[in-house]
PDB file with one MODEL, atoms N, CA, C and O in Angstrom:
MODEL        1
ATOM      1  N   MET A   1     117.656  49.978 154.131  1.00  0.00           N
ATOM      2  CA  MET A   1     118.064  51.097 153.334  1.00  0.00           C
ATOM      3  C   MET A   1     118.879  50.567 152.153  1.00  0.00           C
ATOM      4  O   MET A   1     119.593  49.569 152.258  1.00  0.00           O
ATOM      5  N   TYR A   2     118.748  51.265 151.035  1.00  0.00           N
ATOM      6  CA  TYR A   2     119.530  50.885 149.872  1.00  0.00           C
ATOM      7  C   TYR A   2     119.852  52.112 149.036  1.00  0.00           C
ATOM      8  O   TYR A   2     119.181  53.140 149.133  1.00  0.00           O
ATOM      9  N   THR A   3     120.874  51.992 148.223  1.00  0.00           N
ATOM     10  CA  THR A   3     121.214  52.987 147.218  1.00  0.00           C
ATOM     11  C   THR A   3     121.353  52.254 145.895  1.00  0.00           C
ATOM     12  O   THR A   3     121.447  51.027 145.869  1.00  0.00           O
ATOM     13  N   LEU A   4     121.366  52.989 144.810  1.00  0.00           N
ATOM     14  CA  LEU A   4     121.538  52.385 143.495  1.00  0.00           C
ATOM     15  C   LEU A   4     122.969  52.596 143.029  1.00  0.00           C
ATOM     16  O   LEU A   4     123.510  53.696 143.142  1.00  0.00           O
ATOM     17  N   ASP A   5     123.587  51.530 142.500  1.00  0.00           N
ATOM     18  CA  ASP A   5     124.933  51.669 141.972  1.00  0.00           C
ATOM     19  C   ASP A   5     124.866  52.191 140.537  1.00  0.00           C
ATOM     20  O   ASP A   5     123.789  52.543 140.055  1.00  0.00           O
ATOM     21  N   THR A   6     126.002  52.243 139.860  1.00  0.00           N
ATOM     22  CA  THR A   6     126.057  52.805 138.507  1.00  0.00           C
ATOM     23  C   THR A   6     125.286  51.981 137.493  1.00  0.00           C
ATOM     24  O   THR A   6     124.871  52.507 136.460  1.00  0.00           O
ATOM     25  N   LYS A   7     125.083  50.690 137.768  1.00  0.00           N
ATOM     26  CA  LYS A   7     124.328  49.824 136.859  1.00  0.00           C
ATOM     27  C   LYS A   7     122.843  49.802 137.183  1.00  0.00           C
ATOM     28  O   LYS A   7     122.068  49.167 136.469  1.00  0.00           O
ATOM     29  N   GLY A   8     122.436  50.480 138.243  1.00  0.00           N
ATOM     30  CA  GLY A   8     121.032  50.504 138.632  1.00  0.00           C
ATOM     31  C   GLY A   8     120.643  49.399 139.593  1.00  0.00           C
ATOM     32  O   GLY A   8     119.462  49.240 139.903  1.00  0.00           O
ATOM     33  N   ASN A   9     121.614  48.632 140.071  1.00  0.00           N
ATOM     34  CA  ASN A   9     121.340  47.561 141.030  1.00  0.00           C
ATOM     35  C   ASN A   9     121.278  48.132 142.443  1.00  0.00           C
ATOM     36  O   ASN A   9     121.964  49.103 142.763  1.00  0.00           O
ATOM     37  N   ARG A  10     120.455  47.522 143.275  1.00  0.00           N
ATOM     38  CA  ARG A  10     120.346  47.957 144.664  1.00  0.00           C
ATOM     39  C   ARG A  10     121.544  47.482 145.475  1.00  0.00           C
ATOM     40  O   ARG A  10     121.945  46.321 145.392  1.00  0.00           O
ATOM     41  N   VAL A  11     122.105  48.389 146.254  1.00  0.00           N
ATOM     42  CA  VAL A  11     123.175  48.073 147.190  1.00  0.00           C
ATOM     43  C   VAL A  11     122.609  48.366 148.574  1.00  0.00           C
ATOM     44  O   VAL A  11     122.380  49.523 148.927  1.00  0.00           O
ATOM     45  N   TYR A  12     122.387  47.316 149.350  1.00  0.00           N
ATOM     46  CA  TYR A  12     121.739  47.453 150.650  1.00  0.00           C
ATOM     47  C   TYR A  12     122.735  47.890 151.719  1.00  0.00           C
ATOM     48  O   TYR A  12     123.878  47.435 151.743  1.00  0.00           O
ATOM     49  N   THR A  13     122.284  48.778 152.600  1.00  0.00           N
ATOM     50  CA  THR A  13     123.092  49.260 153.714  1.00  0.00           C
ATOM     51  C   THR A  13     122.305  49.064 155.005  1.00  0.00           C
ATOM     52  O   THR A  13     121.097  48.831 154.973  1.00  0.00           O
ATOM     53  N   SER A  14     122.984  49.159 156.124  1.00  0.00           N
ATOM     54  CA  SER A  14     122.302  48.965 157.403  1.00  0.00           C
ATOM     55  C   SER A  14     121.821  50.273 158.012  1.00  0.00           C
ATOM     56  O   SER A  14     121.095  50.260 159.006  1.00  0.00           O
ATOM     57  N   ARG A  15     122.213  51.396 157.433  1.00  0.00           N
ATOM     58  CA  ARG A  15     121.785  52.683 157.986  1.00  0.00           C
ATOM     59  C   ARG A  15     121.698  53.741 156.899  1.00  0.00           C
ATOM     60  O   ARG A  15     122.115  53.520 155.762  1.00  0.00           O
ATOM     61  N   PHE A  16     121.149  54.892 157.265  1.00  0.00           N
ATOM     62  CA  PHE A  16     121.016  56.030 156.364  1.00  0.00           C
ATOM     63  C   PHE A  16     122.390  56.452 155.867  1.00  0.00           C
ATOM     64  O   PHE A  16     123.347  56.511 156.639  1.00  0.00           O
ATOM     65  N   LYS A  17     122.482  56.746 154.577  1.00  0.00           N
ATOM     66  CA  LYS A  17     123.782  57.007 153.998  1.00  0.00           C
ATOM     67  C   LYS A  17     123.639  57.942 152.808  1.00  0.00           C
ATOM     68  O   LYS A  17     122.619  57.920 152.119  1.00  0.00           O
ATOM     69  N   ILE A  18     124.652  58.761 152.563  1.00  0.00           N
ATOM     70  CA  ILE A  18     124.722  59.585 151.360  1.00  0.00           C
ATOM     71  C   ILE A  18     125.934  59.095 150.582  1.00  0.00           C
ATOM     72  O   ILE A  18     127.037  59.026 151.124  1.00  0.00           O
ATOM     73  N   THR A  19     125.731  58.751 149.296  1.00  0.00           N
ATOM     74  CA  THR A  19     126.809  58.196 148.486  1.00  0.00           C
ATOM     75  C   THR A  19     127.765  59.294 148.033  1.00  0.00           C
ATOM     76  O   THR A  19     127.523  60.478 148.269  1.00  0.00           O
ATOM     77  N   ALA A  20     128.849  58.889 147.382  1.00  0.00           N
ATOM     78  CA  ALA A  20     129.829  59.842 146.868  1.00  0.00           C
ATOM     79  C   ALA A  20     129.215  60.746 145.803  1.00  0.00           C
ATOM     80  O   ALA A  20     129.653  61.882 145.620  1.00  0.00           O
ATOM     81  N   GLU A  21     128.192  60.238 145.097  1.00  0.00           N
ATOM     82  CA  GLU A  21     127.517  61.033 144.067  1.00  0.00           C
ATOM     83  C   GLU A  21     126.488  61.983 144.666  1.00  0.00           C
ATOM     84  O   GLU A  21     125.896  62.786 143.944  1.00  0.00           O
ATOM     85  N   GLY A  22     126.267  61.901 145.978  1.00  0.00           N
ATOM     86  CA  GLY A  22     125.303  62.767 146.640  1.00  0.00           C
ATOM     87  C   GLY A  22     123.902  62.197 146.701  1.00  0.00           C
ATOM     88  O   GLY A  22     122.965  62.903 147.074  1.00  0.00           O
ATOM     89  N   LYS A  23     123.737  60.914 146.336  1.00  0.00           N
ATOM     90  CA  LYS A  23     122.421  60.280 146.397  1.00  0.00           C
ATOM     91  C   LYS A  23     122.149  59.788 147.813  1.00  0.00           C
ATOM     92  O   LYS A  23     123.040  59.275 148.490  1.00  0.00           O
ATOM     93  N   VAL A  24     120.916  59.951 148.242  1.00  0.00           N
ATOM     94  CA  VAL A  24     120.514  59.554 149.590  1.00  0.00           C
ATOM     95  C   VAL A  24     119.948  58.141 149.547  1.00  0.00           C
ATOM     96  O   VAL A  24     119.253  57.777 148.599  1.00  0.00           O
ATOM     97  N   SER A  25     120.244  57.343 150.573  1.00  0.00           N
ATOM     98  CA  SER A  25     119.709  55.983 150.627  1.00  0.00           C
ATOM     99  C   SER A  25     118.207  56.024 150.854  1.00  0.00           C
ATOM    100  O   SER A  25     117.686  56.942 151.488  1.00  0.00           O
ATOM    101  N   LYS A  26     117.513  55.010 150.325  1.00  0.00           N
ATOM    102  CA  LYS A  26     116.057  54.924 150.414  1.00  0.00           C
ATOM    103  C   LYS A  26     115.678  53.720 151.261  1.00  0.00           C
ATOM    104  O   LYS A  26     116.461  52.784 151.421  1.00  0.00           O
ATOM    105  N   SER A  27     114.471  53.758 151.798  1.00  0.00           N
ATOM    106  CA  SER A  27     113.985  52.647 152.600  1.00  0.00           C
ATOM    107  C   SER A  27     113.658  51.467 151.693  1.00  0.00           C
ATOM    108  O   SER A  27     113.065  51.651 150.630  1.00  0.00           O
ATOM    109  N   ALA A  28     114.033  50.275 152.094  1.00  0.00           N
ATOM    110  CA  ALA A  28     113.765  49.075 151.311  1.00  0.00           C
ATOM    111  C   ALA A  28     112.405  48.481 151.636  1.00  0.00           C
ATOM    112  O   ALA A  28     111.999  47.495 151.023  1.00  0.00           O
ATOM    113  N   HIS A  29     111.699  49.066 152.589  1.00  0.00           N
ATOM    114  CA  HIS A  29     110.414  48.534 153.025  1.00  0.00           C
ATOM    115  C   HIS A  29     109.299  49.528 152.714  1.00  0.00           C
ATOM    116  O   HIS A  29     109.536  50.737 152.719  1.00  0.00           O
ATOM    117  N   PRO A  30     108.097  49.044 152.444  1.00  0.00           N
ATOM    118  CA  PRO A  30     106.981  49.961 152.194  1.00  0.00           C
ATOM    119  C   PRO A  30     106.582  50.703 153.469  1.00  0.00           C
ATOM    120  O   PRO A  30     106.929  50.291 154.576  1.00  0.00           O
ATOM    121  N   ALA A  31     105.858  51.788 153.299  1.00  0.00           N
ATOM    122  CA  ALA A  31     105.386  52.546 154.454  1.00  0.00           C
ATOM    123  C   ALA A  31     104.400  51.706 155.256  1.00  0.00           C
ATOM    124  O   ALA A  31     103.721  50.839 154.705  1.00  0.00           O
ATOM    125  N   ARG A  32     104.326  51.961 156.536  1.00  0.00           N
ATOM    126  CA  ARG A  32     103.407  51.214 157.392  1.00  0.00           C
ATOM    127  C   ARG A  32     101.968  51.593 157.097  1.00  0.00           C
ATOM    128  O   ARG A  32     101.668  52.730 156.732  1.00  0.00           O
ATOM    129  N   PHE A  33     101.090  50.624 157.260  1.00  0.00           N
ATOM    130  CA  PHE A  33      99.662  50.870 157.106  1.00  0.00           C
ATOM    131  C   PHE A  33      99.170  51.655 158.311  1.00  0.00           C
ATOM    132  O   PHE A  33      99.506  51.333 159.450  1.00  0.00           O
ATOM    133  N   SER A  34      98.384  52.669 158.061  1.00  0.00           N
ATOM    134  CA  SER A  34      97.841  53.472 159.150  1.00  0.00           C
ATOM    135  C   SER A  34      96.402  53.064 159.424  1.00  0.00           C
ATOM    136  O   SER A  34      95.553  53.220 158.546  1.00  0.00           O
ATOM    137  N   PRO A  35      96.099  52.552 160.600  1.00  0.00           N
ATOM    138  CA  PRO A  35      94.713  52.213 160.920  1.00  0.00           C
ATOM    139  C   PRO A  35      93.854  53.455 161.144  1.00  0.00           C
ATOM    140  O   PRO A  35      92.629  53.357 161.221  1.00  0.00           O
ATOM    141  N   ASP A  36      94.487  54.613 161.247  1.00  0.00           N
ATOM    142  CA  ASP A  36      93.757  55.868 161.401  1.00  0.00           C
ATOM    143  C   ASP A  36      93.295  56.319 160.017  1.00  0.00           C
ATOM    144  O   ASP A  36      93.992  57.070 159.335  1.00  0.00           O
ATOM    145  N   ASP A  37      92.120  55.855 159.613  1.00  0.00           N
ATOM    146  CA  ASP A  37      91.587  56.141 158.284  1.00  0.00           C
ATOM    147  C   ASP A  37      91.084  57.577 158.238  1.00  0.00           C
ATOM    148  O   ASP A  37      90.186  57.948 158.994  1.00  0.00           O
ATOM    149  N   LYS A  38      91.661  58.387 157.353  1.00  0.00           N
ATOM    150  CA  LYS A  38      91.335  59.806 157.297  1.00  0.00           C
ATOM    151  C   LYS A  38      90.018  60.102 156.587  1.00  0.00           C
ATOM    152  O   LYS A  38      89.371  61.099 156.907  1.00  0.00           O
ATOM    153  N   SER A  39      89.599  59.271 155.634  1.00  0.00           N
ATOM    154  CA  SER A  39      88.386  59.590 154.865  1.00  0.00           C
ATOM    155  C   SER A  39      87.514  58.369 154.607  1.00  0.00           C
ATOM    156  O   SER A  39      87.293  58.015 153.449  1.00  0.00           O
ATOM    157  N   PRO A  40      87.011  57.714 155.652  1.00  0.00           N
ATOM    158  CA  PRO A  40      86.146  56.556 155.410  1.00  0.00           C
ATOM    159  C   PRO A  40      84.782  56.962 154.862  1.00  0.00           C
ATOM    160  O   PRO A  40      84.118  56.170 154.194  1.00  0.00           O
ATOM    161  N   ASP A  41      84.360  58.200 155.146  1.00  0.00           N
ATOM    162  CA  ASP A  41      83.046  58.659 154.690  1.00  0.00           C
ATOM    163  C   ASP A  41      82.943  58.650 153.168  1.00  0.00           C
ATOM    164  O   ASP A  41      81.906  58.286 152.614  1.00  0.00           O
ATOM    165  N   ASN A  42      84.014  59.049 152.495  1.00  0.00           N
ATOM    166  CA  ASN A  42      83.993  59.072 151.032  1.00  0.00           C
ATOM    167  C   ASN A  42      83.807  57.672 150.462  1.00  0.00           C
ATOM    168  O   ASN A  42      83.014  57.482 149.540  1.00  0.00           O
ATOM    169  N   ARG A  43      84.519  56.700 150.992  1.00  0.00           N
ATOM    170  CA  ARG A  43      84.403  55.333 150.484  1.00  0.00           C
ATOM    171  C   ARG A  43      83.024  54.749 150.759  1.00  0.00           C
ATOM    172  O   ARG A  43      82.473  54.039 149.917  1.00  0.00           O
ATOM    173  N   VAL A  44      82.464  55.040 151.926  1.00  0.00           N
ATOM    174  CA  VAL A  44      81.131  54.538 152.258  1.00  0.00           C
ATOM    175  C   VAL A  44      80.085  55.168 151.346  1.00  0.00           C
ATOM    176  O   VAL A  44      79.170  54.483 150.890  1.00  0.00           O
ATOM    177  N   THR A  45      80.209  56.464 151.075  1.00  0.00           N
ATOM    178  CA  THR A  45      79.268  57.157 150.187  1.00  0.00           C
ATOM    179  C   THR A  45      79.313  56.579 148.782  1.00  0.00           C
ATOM    180  O   THR A  45      78.267  56.352 148.173  1.00  0.00           O
ATOM    181  N   ILE A  46      80.501  56.339 148.264  1.00  0.00           N
ATOM    182  CA  ILE A  46      80.643  55.765 146.920  1.00  0.00           C
ATOM    183  C   ILE A  46      80.061  54.361 146.882  1.00  0.00           C
ATOM    184  O   ILE A  46      79.389  53.992 145.919  1.00  0.00           O
ATOM    185  N   LYS A  47      80.313  53.583 147.917  1.00  0.00           N
ATOM    186  CA  LYS A  47      79.785  52.219 147.988  1.00  0.00           C
ATOM    187  C   LYS A  47      78.259  52.233 147.983  1.00  0.00           C
ATOM    188  O   LYS A  47      77.639  51.433 147.283  1.00  0.00           O
ATOM    189  N   LYS A  48      77.648  53.131 148.752  1.00  0.00           N
ATOM    190  CA  LYS A  48      76.186  53.209 148.801  1.00  0.00           C
ATOM    191  C   LYS A  48      75.609  53.720 147.484  1.00  0.00           C
ATOM    192  O   LYS A  48      74.586  53.219 147.017  1.00  0.00           O
ATOM    193  N   ARG A  49      76.259  54.709 146.888  1.00  0.00           N
ATOM    194  CA  ARG A  49      75.739  55.321 145.672  1.00  0.00           C
ATOM    195  C   ARG A  49      75.804  54.371 144.481  1.00  0.00           C
ATOM    196  O   ARG A  49      74.837  54.254 143.729  1.00  0.00           O
ATOM    197  N   PHE A  50      76.925  53.699 144.305  1.00  0.00           N
ATOM    198  CA  PHE A  50      77.120  52.852 143.132  1.00  0.00           C
ATOM    199  C   PHE A  50      76.976  51.365 143.421  1.00  0.00           C
ATOM    200  O   PHE A  50      76.891  50.563 142.490  1.00  0.00           O
ATOM    201  N   GLY A  51      76.947  50.987 144.679  1.00  0.00           N
ATOM    202  CA  GLY A  51      76.798  49.587 145.039  1.00  0.00           C
ATOM    203  C   GLY A  51      78.044  48.761 144.803  1.00  0.00           C
ATOM    204  O   GLY A  51      78.000  47.531 144.851  1.00  0.00           O
ATOM    205  N   ILE A  52      79.159  49.433 144.548  1.00  0.00           N
ATOM    206  CA  ILE A  52      80.404  48.714 144.295  1.00  0.00           C
ATOM    207  C   ILE A  52      81.578  49.631 144.632  1.00  0.00           C
ATOM    208  O   ILE A  52      81.488  50.849 144.477  1.00  0.00           O
ATOM    209  N   LEU A  53      82.648  49.053 145.081  1.00  0.00           N
ATOM    210  CA  LEU A  53      83.844  49.831 145.354  1.00  0.00           C
ATOM    211  C   LEU A  53      84.585  50.113 144.050  1.00  0.00           C
ATOM    212  O   LEU A  53      84.549  49.284 143.141  1.00  0.00           O
ATOM    213  N   PRO A  54      85.247  51.245 143.934  1.00  0.00           N
ATOM    214  CA  PRO A  54      85.987  51.552 142.708  1.00  0.00           C
ATOM    215  C   PRO A  54      87.055  50.509 142.372  1.00  0.00           C
ATOM    216  O   PRO A  54      87.371  50.306 141.199  1.00  0.00           O
ATOM    217  N   THR A  55      87.610  49.851 143.382  1.00  0.00           N
ATOM    218  CA  THR A  55      88.625  48.834 143.125  1.00  0.00           C
ATOM    219  C   THR A  55      88.031  47.546 142.576  1.00  0.00           C
ATOM    220  O   THR A  55      88.766  46.697 142.071  1.00  0.00           O
ATOM    221  N   GLN A  56      86.702  47.381 142.664  1.00  0.00           N
ATOM    222  CA  GLN A  56      86.049  46.179 142.165  1.00  0.00           C
ATOM    223  C   GLN A  56      85.556  46.336 140.730  1.00  0.00           C
ATOM    224  O   GLN A  56      85.051  45.378 140.144  1.00  0.00           O
ATOM    225  N   LEU A  57      85.694  47.532 140.155  1.00  0.00           N
ATOM    226  CA  LEU A  57      85.275  47.760 138.778  1.00  0.00           C
ATOM    227  C   LEU A  57      86.237  47.070 137.824  1.00  0.00           C
ATOM    228  O   LEU A  57      87.415  46.920 138.146  1.00  0.00           O
ATOM    229  N   PRO A  58      85.756  46.642 136.640  1.00  0.00           N
ATOM    230  CA  PRO A  58      86.670  46.036 135.673  1.00  0.00           C
ATOM    231  C   PRO A  58      87.669  47.072 135.170  1.00  0.00           C
ATOM    232  O   PRO A  58      87.347  48.256 135.060  1.00  0.00           O
ATOM    233  N   SER A  59      88.863  46.624 134.870  1.00  0.00           N
ATOM    234  CA  SER A  59      89.887  47.553 134.403  1.00  0.00           C
ATOM    235  C   SER A  59      89.558  48.034 132.994  1.00  0.00           C
ATOM    236  O   SER A  59      88.998  47.300 132.181  1.00  0.00           O
ATOM    237  N   LYS A  60      89.922  49.282 132.729  1.00  0.00           N
ATOM    238  CA  LYS A  60      89.676  49.878 131.420  1.00  0.00           C
ATOM    239  C   LYS A  60      90.873  49.596 130.522  1.00  0.00           C
ATOM    240  O   LYS A  60      92.006  49.557 131.001  1.00  0.00           O
ATOM    241  N   PRO A  61      90.638  49.399 129.216  1.00  0.00           N
ATOM    242  CA  PRO A  61      91.775  49.163 128.321  1.00  0.00           C
ATOM    243  C   PRO A  61      92.637  50.419 128.201  1.00  0.00           C
ATOM    244  O   PRO A  61      92.144  51.544 128.291  1.00  0.00           O
ATOM    245  N   CYS A  62      93.894  50.206 128.002  1.00  0.00           N
ATOM    246  CA  CYS A  62      94.839  51.303 127.861  1.00  0.00           C
ATOM    247  C   CYS A  62      94.615  52.000 126.526  1.00  0.00           C
ATOM    248  O   CYS A  62      94.421  51.337 125.507  1.00  0.00           O
ATOM    249  N   LYS A  63      94.639  53.336 126.520  1.00  0.00           N
ATOM    250  CA  LYS A  63      94.412  54.096 125.295  1.00  0.00           C
ATOM    251  C   LYS A  63      95.719  54.518 124.637  1.00  0.00           C
ATOM    252  O   LYS A  63      95.714  55.359 123.738  1.00  0.00           O
ATOM    253  N   ALA A  64      96.823  53.953 125.068  1.00  0.00           N
ATOM    254  CA  ALA A  64      98.113  54.319 124.495  1.00  0.00           C
ATOM    255  C   ALA A  64      98.226  53.783 123.079  1.00  0.00           C
ATOM    256  O   ALA A  64      97.866  52.639 122.801  1.00  0.00           O
ATOM    257  N   SER A  65      98.727  54.618 122.199  1.00  0.00           N
ATOM    258  CA  SER A  65      98.934  54.179 120.820  1.00  0.00           C
ATOM    259  C   SER A  65     100.424  54.214 120.528  1.00  0.00           C
ATOM    260  O   SER A  65     101.134  55.128 120.946  1.00  0.00           O
ATOM    261  N   PHE A  66     100.872  53.227 119.821  1.00  0.00           N
ATOM    262  CA  PHE A  66     102.275  53.132 119.477  1.00  0.00           C
ATOM    263  C   PHE A  66     102.424  53.345 117.981  1.00  0.00           C
ATOM    264  O   PHE A  66     101.715  52.734 117.181  1.00  0.00           O
ATOM    265  N   ALA A  67     103.340  54.205 117.618  1.00  0.00           N
ATOM    266  CA  ALA A  67     103.561  54.497 116.202  1.00  0.00           C
ATOM    267  C   ALA A  67     104.326  53.341 115.576  1.00  0.00           C
ATOM    268  O   ALA A  67     105.350  52.897 116.096  1.00  0.00           O
ATOM    269  N   SER A  68     103.813  52.867 114.457  1.00  0.00           N
ATOM    270  CA  SER A  68     104.512  51.787 113.759  1.00  0.00           C
ATOM    271  C   SER A  68     105.447  52.389 112.731  1.00  0.00           C
ATOM    272  O   SER A  68     105.127  53.390 112.091  1.00  0.00           O
ATOM    273  N   SER A  69     106.593  51.773 112.583  1.00  0.00           N
ATOM    274  CA  SER A  69     107.576  52.313 111.639  1.00  0.00           C
ATOM    275  C   SER A  69     107.738  51.436 110.442  1.00  0.00           C
ATOM    276  O   SER A  69     108.527  51.748 109.551  1.00  0.00           O
TER     277      SER A  69
ENDMDL
END
């Protein structure tokens, strides 16, 4: 568990905590992987239809434009 201090740095704690500012501590670890796959049919259908997984497609260029001053 961790909270953020005034500078934005992580302050790690050993248990769930609410800070003086009212912020709740967050988990420092990612969520566990669930082997109970809820929608394998969709991924299999896409794989059969296109012959490739969406994660294997080349990345698209970003369309963000930045204004020059």
